[in-house]
PDB file of C-alpha atoms and ligand atoms in Angstrom:
ATOM      1  CA  UNK A 221    -116.106 178.084 167.412  1.00 51.00           C
ATOM      2  CA  UNK A 222    -115.213 181.495 165.714  1.00 53.00           C
ATOM      3  CA  UNK A 223    -116.576 181.850 162.403  1.00 59.00           C
ATOM      4  CA  UNK A 224    -114.709 181.948 159.224  1.00 62.00           C
ATOM      5  CA  UNK A 225    -116.143 182.601 156.281  1.00 63.00           C
ATOM      6  CA  UNK A 226    -113.453 182.975 153.011  1.00 59.00           C
ATOM      7  CA  UNK A 227    -114.392 185.065 149.554  1.00 60.00           C
ATOM      8  CA  UNK A 228    -113.246 183.548 146.681  1.00 59.00           C
ATOM      9  CA  UNK A 229    -110.503 181.048 147.174  1.00 65.00           C
ATOM     10  CA  UNK A 230    -108.217 180.386 144.536  1.00 86.00           C
ATOM     11  CA  UNK A 231    -109.836 177.810 142.877  1.00 91.00           C
ATOM     12  CA  UNK A 232    -108.047 175.009 140.154  1.00 92.00           C
ATOM     13  CA  UNK A 233    -108.665 175.312 136.499  1.00 94.00           C
ATOM     14  CA  UNK A 234    -111.422 174.260 135.655  1.00 96.00           C
ATOM     15  CA  UNK A 235    -110.625 173.342 131.800  1.00 97.00           C
ATOM     16  CA  UNK A 236    -108.169 171.074 133.357  1.00 98.00           C
ATOM     17  CA  UNK A 237    -110.044 170.318 135.977  1.00 98.00           C
ATOM     18  CA  UNK A 238    -112.251 168.095 133.749  1.00 98.00           C
ATOM     19  CA  UNK A 239    -110.197 166.898 131.964  1.00 98.00           C
ATOM     20  CA  UNK A 240    -108.665 165.040 135.522  1.00 98.00           C
ATOM     21  CA  UNK A 241    -112.580 164.258 135.973  1.00 98.00           C
ATOM     22  CA  UNK A 242    -112.534 162.537 132.446  1.00 98.00           C
ATOM     23  CA  UNK A 243    -109.442 159.589 134.507  1.00 98.00           C
ATOM     24  CA  UNK A 244    -112.169 158.276 137.520  1.00 98.00           C
ATOM     25  CA  UNK A 245    -110.911 158.344 140.455  1.00 98.00           C
ATOM     26  CA  UNK A 246    -109.236 155.398 140.619  1.00 98.00           C
ATOM     27  CA  UNK A 247    -106.687 156.106 137.550  1.00 98.00           C
ATOM     28  CA  UNK A 248    -106.349 159.404 139.166  1.00 98.00           C
ATOM     29  CA  UNK A 249    -105.964 158.466 143.083  1.00 98.00           C
ATOM     30  CA  UNK A 250    -103.464 155.829 141.169  1.00 98.00           C
ATOM     31  CA  UNK A 251    -102.172 158.626 139.199  1.00 98.00           C
ATOM     32  CA  UNK A 252    -100.892 160.991 141.566  1.00 98.00           C
ATOM     33  CA  UNK A 253     -99.118 158.241 143.960  1.00 98.00           C
ATOM     34  CA  UNK A 254    -101.881 156.810 145.966  1.00 98.00           C
ATOM     35  CA  UNK A 255    -103.105 159.744 147.156  1.00 98.00           C
ATOM     36  CA  UNK A 256    -105.512 162.170 147.252  1.00 98.00           C
ATOM     37  CA  UNK A 257    -108.272 159.559 148.749  1.00 98.00           C
ATOM     38  CA  UNK A 258    -110.701 160.472 150.784  1.00 98.00           C
ATOM     39  CA  UNK A 259    -111.575 156.487 151.688  1.00 98.00           C
ATOM     40  CA  UNK A 260    -113.981 153.954 150.921  1.00 98.00           C
ATOM     41  CA  UNK A 261    -116.998 154.950 153.965  1.00 98.00           C
ATOM     42  CA  UNK A 262    -117.880 157.681 151.134  1.00 98.00           C
ATOM     43  CA  UNK A 263    -120.081 156.185 149.234  1.00 98.00           C
ATOM     44  CA  UNK A 264    -122.160 157.557 146.184  1.00 98.00           C
ATOM     45  CA  UNK A 265    -126.371 157.604 147.408  1.00 97.00           C
ATOM     46  CA  UNK A 266    -126.953 156.840 144.064  1.00 95.00           C
ATOM     47  CA  UNK A 267    -124.359 154.594 141.053  1.00 97.00           C
ATOM     48  CA  UNK A 268    -123.505 156.720 136.955  1.00 97.00           C
ATOM     49  CA  UNK A 269    -122.010 159.931 138.382  1.00 98.00           C
ATOM     50  CA  UNK A 270    -118.834 161.050 137.493  1.00 98.00           C
ATOM     51  CA  UNK A 271    -118.305 164.425 138.303  1.00 98.00           C
ATOM     52  CA  UNK A 272    -115.345 166.912 138.546  1.00 98.00           C
ATOM     53  CA  UNK A 273    -114.847 170.498 140.254  1.00 98.00           C
ATOM     54  CA  UNK A 274    -113.045 172.943 142.947  1.00 98.00           C
ATOM     55  CA  UNK A 275    -113.969 172.532 146.974  1.00 98.00           C
ATOM     56  CA  UNK A 276    -115.666 174.614 149.061  1.00 97.00           C
ATOM     57  CA  UNK A 277    -114.966 173.228 152.282  1.00 97.00           C
ATOM     58  CA  UNK A 278    -117.168 173.013 155.136  1.00 98.00           C
ATOM     59  CA  UNK A 279    -116.985 172.814 158.081  1.00 98.00           C
ATOM     60  CA  UNK A 280    -119.952 172.362 160.717  1.00 98.00           C
ATOM     61  CA  UNK A 281    -120.749 171.404 163.662  1.00 98.00           C
ATOM     62  CA  UNK A 282    -122.432 167.752 164.381  1.00 98.00           C
ATOM     63  CA  UNK A 283    -126.616 167.733 163.664  1.00 98.00           C
ATOM     64  CA  UNK A 284    -126.158 171.077 162.531  1.00 98.00           C
ATOM     65  CA  UNK A 285    -126.231 172.863 159.058  1.00 98.00           C
ATOM     66  CA  UNK A 286    -126.035 176.200 159.856  1.00 98.00           C
ATOM     67  CA  UNK A 287    -122.662 176.702 157.768  1.00 97.00           C
ATOM     68  CA  UNK A 288    -124.067 175.017 154.673  1.00 98.00           C
ATOM     69  CA  UNK A 289    -126.406 177.862 154.355  1.00 98.00           C
ATOM     70  CA  UNK A 290    -123.398 179.698 155.155  1.00 97.00           C
ATOM     71  CA  UNK A 291    -121.704 178.135 151.993  1.00 97.00           C
ATOM     72  CA  UNK A 292    -123.861 177.868 149.280  1.00 97.00           C
ATOM     73  CA  UNK A 293    -124.148 182.048 148.464  1.00 96.00           C
ATOM     74  CA  UNK A 294    -119.680 181.093 148.611  1.00 95.00           C
ATOM     75  CA  UNK A 295    -120.541 178.418 146.037  1.00 96.00           C
ATOM     76  CA  UNK A 296    -119.932 179.328 141.751  1.00 96.00           C
ATOM     77  CA  UNK A 297    -120.121 177.375 138.679  1.00 97.00           C
ATOM     78  CA  UNK A 298    -117.750 173.939 139.039  1.00 98.00           C
ATOM     79  CA  UNK A 299    -117.353 173.755 142.250  1.00 97.00           C
ATOM     80  CA  UNK A 300    -118.276 170.721 144.513  1.00 98.00           C
ATOM     81  CA  UNK A 301    -119.586 171.590 148.339  1.00 98.00           C
ATOM     82  CA  UNK A 302    -117.283 169.461 150.711  1.00 98.00           C
ATOM     83  CA  UNK A 303    -118.709 169.253 154.457  1.00 98.00           C
ATOM     84  CA  UNK A 304    -117.324 168.079 157.655  1.00 98.00           C
ATOM     85  CA  UNK A 305    -117.975 168.192 160.941  1.00 98.00           C
ATOM     86  CA  UNK A 306    -116.073 168.625 164.256  1.00 97.00           C
ATOM     87  CA  UNK A 307    -116.899 165.471 165.577  1.00 98.00           C
ATOM     88  CA  UNK A 308    -118.632 162.135 164.285  1.00 97.00           C
ATOM     89  CA  UNK A 309    -121.954 162.490 163.360  1.00 98.00           C
ATOM     90  CA  UNK A 310    -124.201 160.643 160.798  1.00 98.00           C
ATOM     91  CA  UNK A 311    -127.366 163.040 160.591  1.00 98.00           C
ATOM     92  CA  UNK A 312    -129.272 163.839 157.577  1.00 98.00           C
ATOM     93  CA  UNK A 313    -127.527 167.708 157.565  1.00 98.00           C
ATOM     94  CA  UNK A 314    -128.395 167.523 153.490  1.00 98.00           C
ATOM     95  CA  UNK A 315    -131.260 167.119 151.601  1.00 98.00           C
ATOM     96  CA  UNK A 316    -133.480 168.082 148.008  1.00 98.00           C
ATOM     97  CA  UNK A 317    -133.694 171.474 149.251  1.00 98.00           C
ATOM     98  CA  UNK A 318    -129.407 171.891 149.117  1.00 98.00           C
ATOM     99  CA  UNK A 319    -129.170 170.659 146.510  1.00 98.00           C
ATOM    100  CA  UNK A 320    -132.008 172.910 144.840  1.00 98.00           C
ATOM    101  CA  UNK A 321    -130.276 175.961 145.418  1.00 98.00           C
ATOM    102  CA  UNK A 322    -126.854 174.659 144.539  1.00 98.00           C
ATOM    103  CA  UNK A 323    -127.487 173.305 141.316  1.00 98.00           C
ATOM    104  CA  UNK A 324    -129.169 176.827 140.901  1.00 98.00           C
ATOM    105  CA  UNK A 325    -125.602 178.268 141.413  1.00 98.00           C
ATOM    106  CA  UNK A 326    -124.093 175.952 138.961  1.00 98.00           C
ATOM    107  CA  UNK A 327    -122.702 173.016 141.748  1.00 98.00           C
ATOM    108  CA  UNK A 328    -122.143 170.085 140.601  1.00 98.00           C
ATOM    109  CA  UNK A 329    -122.145 167.748 143.592  1.00 98.00           C
ATOM    110  CA  UNK A 330    -121.921 167.442 147.231  1.00 98.00           C
ATOM    111  CA  UNK A 331    -119.334 165.664 149.230  1.00 99.00           C
ATOM    112  CA  UNK A 332    -119.874 164.486 152.955  1.00 98.00           C
ATOM    113  CA  UNK A 333    -118.177 162.367 155.802  1.00 98.00           C
ATOM    114  CA  UNK A 334    -121.703 163.524 157.364  1.00 98.00           C
ATOM    115  CA  UNK A 335    -125.129 161.755 156.690  1.00 98.00           C
ATOM    116  CA  UNK A 336    -127.656 163.042 153.747  1.00 98.00           C
ATOM    117  CA  UNK A 337    -131.261 162.314 152.890  1.00 98.00           C
ATOM    118  CA  UNK A 338    -133.892 163.157 150.992  1.00 98.00           C
ATOM    119  CA  UNK A 339    -132.582 159.463 148.984  1.00 98.00           C
ATOM    120  CA  UNK A 340    -135.047 159.269 145.948  1.00 98.00           C
ATOM    121  CA  UNK A 341    -135.610 163.211 145.280  1.00 98.00           C
ATOM    122  CA  UNK A 342    -131.661 163.494 144.514  1.00 98.00           C
ATOM    123  CA  UNK A 343    -131.889 160.194 142.757  1.00 98.00           C
ATOM    124  CA  UNK A 344    -135.094 161.871 140.493  1.00 98.00           C
ATOM    125  CA  UNK A 345    -132.932 165.233 140.151  1.00 98.00           C
ATOM    126  CA  UNK A 346    -129.536 163.605 139.231  1.00 98.00           C
ATOM    127  CA  UNK A 347    -127.446 165.315 141.931  1.00 98.00           C
ATOM    128  CA  UNK A 348    -124.341 163.446 142.803  1.00 98.00           C
ATOM    129  CA  UNK A 349    -124.190 162.938 146.683  1.00 98.00           C
ATOM    130  CA  UNK A 350    -121.324 160.978 148.199  1.00 98.00           C
ATOM    131  CA  UNK A 351    -122.047 160.425 151.393  1.00 98.00           C
ATOM    132  CA  UNK A 352    -120.602 157.914 154.883  1.00 98.00           C
ATOM    133  CA  UNK A 353    -124.472 157.699 156.269  1.00 98.00           C
ATOM    134  CA  UNK A 354    -127.941 158.159 154.917  1.00 98.00           C
ATOM    135  CA  UNK A 355    -130.114 159.456 157.626  1.00 98.00           C
ATOM    136  CA  UNK A 356    -133.649 161.121 158.093  1.00 98.00           C
ATOM    137  CA  UNK A 357    -131.981 162.612 161.366  1.00 98.00           C
ATOM    138  CA  UNK A 358    -133.060 166.703 161.361  1.00 98.00           C
ATOM    139  CA  UNK A 359    -130.680 168.933 162.075  1.00 98.00           C
ATOM    140  CA  UNK A 360    -130.333 172.150 163.915  1.00 98.00           C
ATOM    141  CA  UNK A 361    -129.361 175.694 162.442  1.00 97.00           C
ATOM    142  CA  UNK A 362    -127.753 177.436 165.748  1.00 97.00           C
ATOM    143  CA  UNK A 363    -123.568 177.427 165.229  1.00 95.00           C
ATOM    144  CA  UNK A 364    -121.149 179.398 164.067  1.00 95.00           C
ATOM    145  CA  UNK A 365    -118.251 176.483 162.269  1.00 96.00           C
ATOM    146  CA  UNK A 366    -116.144 177.492 159.143  1.00 96.00           C
ATOM    147  CA  UNK A 367    -116.361 177.639 155.216  1.00 96.00           C
ATOM    148  CA  UNK A 368    -113.807 177.827 152.853  1.00 95.00           C
ATOM    149  CA  UNK A 369    -110.816 176.428 155.641  1.00 94.00           C
ATOM    150  CA  UNK A 370    -109.248 173.475 155.077  1.00 96.00           C
ATOM    151  CA  UNK A 371    -111.175 170.157 156.534  1.00 97.00           C
ATOM    152  CA  UNK A 372    -110.106 166.836 157.000  1.00 98.00           C
ATOM    153  CA  UNK A 373    -111.865 163.828 155.472  1.00 98.00           C
ATOM    154  CA  UNK A 374    -110.566 160.054 155.661  1.00 96.00           C
ATOM    155  CA  UNK A 375    -107.018 160.896 156.697  1.00 96.00           C
ATOM    156  CA  UNK A 376    -106.483 163.004 153.866  1.00 97.00           C
ATOM    157  CA  UNK A 377    -106.729 167.161 154.226  1.00 98.00           C
ATOM    158  CA  UNK A 378    -109.162 168.753 151.115  1.00 98.00           C
ATOM    159  CA  UNK A 379    -107.913 172.918 150.899  1.00 96.00           C
ATOM    160  CA  UNK A 380    -110.572 175.534 149.495  1.00 96.00           C
ATOM    161  CA  UNK A 381    -110.327 175.264 145.299  1.00 96.00           C
ATOM    162  CA  UNK A 382    -109.029 171.833 145.230  1.00 97.00           C
ATOM    163  CA  UNK A 383    -109.718 169.566 142.499  1.00 98.00           C
ATOM    164  CA  UNK A 384    -112.571 167.531 143.829  1.00 98.00           C
ATOM    165  CA  UNK A 385    -113.021 164.158 140.940  1.00 98.00           C
ATOM    166  CA  UNK A 386    -115.933 161.570 142.227  1.00 99.00           C
ATOM    167  CA  UNK A 387    -117.286 158.791 140.791  1.00 98.00           C
ATOM    168  CA  UNK A 388    -118.748 155.032 141.494  1.00 98.00           C
ATOM    169  CA  UNK A 389    -115.082 153.845 143.043  1.00 98.00           C
ATOM    170  CA  UNK A 390    -115.362 157.185 145.582  1.00 98.00           C
ATOM    171  CA  UNK A 391    -113.557 160.417 145.972  1.00 98.00           C
ATOM    172  CA  UNK A 392    -109.684 162.305 144.966  1.00 98.00           C
ATOM    173  CA  UNK A 393    -108.962 165.320 146.047  1.00 98.00           C
ATOM    174  CA  UNK A 394    -106.201 166.912 144.006  1.00 98.00           C
ATOM    175  CA  UNK A 395    -104.097 169.423 145.860  1.00 97.00           C
ATOM    176  CA  UNK A 396    -104.586 172.665 143.249  1.00 96.00           C
ATOM    177  CA  UNK A 397    -102.190 173.281 142.296  1.00 96.00           C
ATOM    178  CA  UNK A 398    -100.758 170.263 141.050  1.00 97.00           C
ATOM    179  CA  UNK A 399    -103.483 169.571 138.824  1.00 98.00           C
ATOM    180  CA  UNK A 400    -101.840 170.050 135.216  1.00 98.00           C
ATOM    181  CA  UNK A 401     -98.838 167.620 136.284  1.00 98.00           C
ATOM    182  CA  UNK A 402    -101.971 165.192 137.837  1.00 98.00           C
ATOM    183  CA  UNK A 403    -103.351 165.423 134.469  1.00 98.00           C
ATOM    184  CA  UNK A 404     -99.996 163.946 132.508  1.00 98.00           C
ATOM    185  CA  UNK A 405     -99.971 160.954 134.867  1.00 98.00           C
ATOM    186  CA  UNK A 406    -102.922 160.451 134.802  1.00 98.00           C
ATOM    187  CA  UNK A 407    -103.195 160.770 130.644  1.00 98.00           C
ATOM    188  CA  UNK A 408     -99.628 158.282 130.968  1.00 98.00           C
ATOM    189  CA  UNK A 409    -101.190 155.780 132.551  1.00 98.00           C
ATOM    190  CA  UNK A 410    -104.452 156.064 130.957  1.00 98.00           C
ATOM    191  CA  UNK A 411    -102.582 154.652 127.273  1.00 98.00           C
ATOM    192  CA  UNK A 412    -100.500 151.996 129.131  1.00 97.00           C
ATOM    193  CA  UNK A 413    -103.332 150.571 130.762  1.00 97.00           C
ATOM    194  CA  UNK A 414    -104.785 150.946 126.720  1.00 98.00           C
ATOM    195  CA  UNK A 415    -102.068 148.811 125.910  1.00 98.00           C
ATOM    196  CA  UNK A 416    -102.768 146.696 128.682  1.00 98.00           C
ATOM    197  CA  UNK A 417    -106.225 145.491 127.857  1.00 98.00           C
ATOM    198  CA  UNK A 418    -105.305 145.103 123.764  1.00 98.00           C
ATOM    199  CA  UNK A 419    -102.620 142.481 125.169  1.00 98.00           C
ATOM    200  CA  UNK A 420    -104.856 140.918 127.510  1.00 98.00           C
ATOM    201  CA  UNK A 421    -107.436 140.889 124.527  1.00 98.00           C
ATOM    202  CA  UNK A 422    -104.840 139.304 123.043  1.00 98.00           C
ATOM    203  CA  UNK A 423    -104.901 136.816 126.597  1.00 96.00           C
ATOM    204  CA  UNK A 424    -101.804 138.372 127.297  1.00 97.00           C
ATOM    205  CA  UNK A 425    -101.280 137.235 130.962  1.00 95.00           C
ATOM    206  CA  UNK A 426    -100.685 140.098 133.136  1.00 96.00           C
ATOM    207  CA  UNK A 427     -98.060 137.294 134.582  1.00 94.00           C
ATOM    208  CA  UNK A 428     -95.844 137.466 131.521  1.00 95.00           C
ATOM    209  CA  UNK A 429     -96.654 141.078 131.094  1.00 96.00           C
ATOM    210  CA  UNK A 430     -95.882 142.525 134.845  1.00 96.00           C
ATOM    211  CA  UNK A 431     -93.070 140.103 134.813  1.00 94.00           C
ATOM    212  CA  UNK A 432     -94.297 138.961 137.431  1.00 94.00           C
ATOM    213  CA  UNK A 433     -94.160 135.147 136.363  1.00 91.00           C
ATOM    214  CA  UNK A 434     -90.258 134.910 137.491  1.00 91.00           C
ATOM    215  CA  UNK A 435     -90.637 136.308 140.619  1.00 91.00           C
ATOM    216  CA  UNK A 436     -92.632 133.259 141.851  1.00 90.00           C
ATOM    217  CA  UNK A 437     -90.542 130.874 142.781  1.00 89.00           C
ATOM    218  CA  UNK A 438     -88.431 133.536 145.151  1.00 93.00           C
ATOM    219  CA  UNK A 439     -91.939 133.617 146.799  1.00 93.00           C
ATOM    220  CA  UNK A 440     -92.328 130.239 147.656  1.00 92.00           C
ATOM    221  CA  UNK A 441     -95.071 129.175 145.004  1.00 90.00           C
ATOM    222  CA  UNK A 442     -94.974 126.407 143.200  1.00 84.00           C
ATOM    223  CA  UNK A 443     -97.779 125.349 140.608  1.00 81.00           C
ATOM    224  CA  UNK A 444     -98.185 124.042 136.909  1.00 83.00           C
ATOM    225  CA  UNK A 445     -99.186 126.480 133.873  1.00 79.00           C
ATOM    226  CA  UNK A 446    -102.556 125.204 132.765  1.00 82.00           C
ATOM    227  CA  UNK A 447    -102.788 124.591 128.833  1.00 81.00           C
ATOM    228  CA  UNK A 448    -105.737 125.861 128.064  1.00 78.00           C
ATOM    229  CA  UNK A 449    -107.333 123.424 126.061  1.00 78.00           C
TER     230      UNK A 449
HETATM  231  O1  OAA B 563    -133.229 170.911 154.996  1.00 56.18           O
HETATM  232  C1  OAA B 563    -132.100 170.228 155.573  1.00 56.18           C
HETATM  233  O2  OAA B 563    -132.232 170.314 157.140  1.00 56.18           O
HETATM  234  C2  OAA B 563    -131.919 169.198 154.563  1.00 56.18           C
HETATM  235  C3  OAA B 563    -132.660 169.088 154.398  1.00 56.18           C
HETATM  236  O3  OAA B 563    -133.503 168.153 154.139  1.00 56.18           O
HETATM  237  C4  OAA B 563    -133.156 169.626 152.842  1.00 56.18           C
HETATM  238  O4  OAA B 563    -131.950 169.847 152.137  1.00 56.18           O
HETATM  239  O5  OAA B 563    -133.951 168.851 151.971  1.00 56.18           O
HETATM  240 MG1   MG B 564    -135.211 167.736 152.705  1.00 56.18          MG
END
């Protein structure tokens, strides 16, 4: 494979990405029409992080982390490194040394559908990582791949400079040209959910609030409404 390194992709506006990330992955995913989700197989190595940032993408060979070393130099403040391999691999190609180098450059986290390691150290550092596997298996540094080309994870295309929102619910990608629109849709969804939350707090049922009760007979559902004592 020919190595492709593109410097300085057009990045989504970071202030808008930050506002988007505050809504969290599930809200953003819903607000943009249930698209952009990178898949339930990507899990955080430790719970409790919610980050947003702009993607620097890596296409590496399985069992080979050379291109992550190449990519580190392309990363700047507000970026999130997003790594895939040319064929499936669970090898631990990223760990606390890379996290240390990325943090120095202002990178906010790592997303990969391959494997990572040094979980205790990553946790202690508070460096957020989402991966498809955890593995002590080491990797070589031998094969050229690509940095900052469009990649695919979970059927979702991630282009350099796209917005990434990641938290305990998983990872969502928003195309960089759609970030402002995604933010207003997420703001609207959050306002709607706040009103629903207040109604639920007061005892209103989803069956009534969403107009579902009228549908039930048509679905053949026979039920007795329950009157709480
Ligand atoms: O160096 C490696 O091969 C990956 C790793 O464990 C680290 O980044 O700490
Ligand atoms: Mg290590």
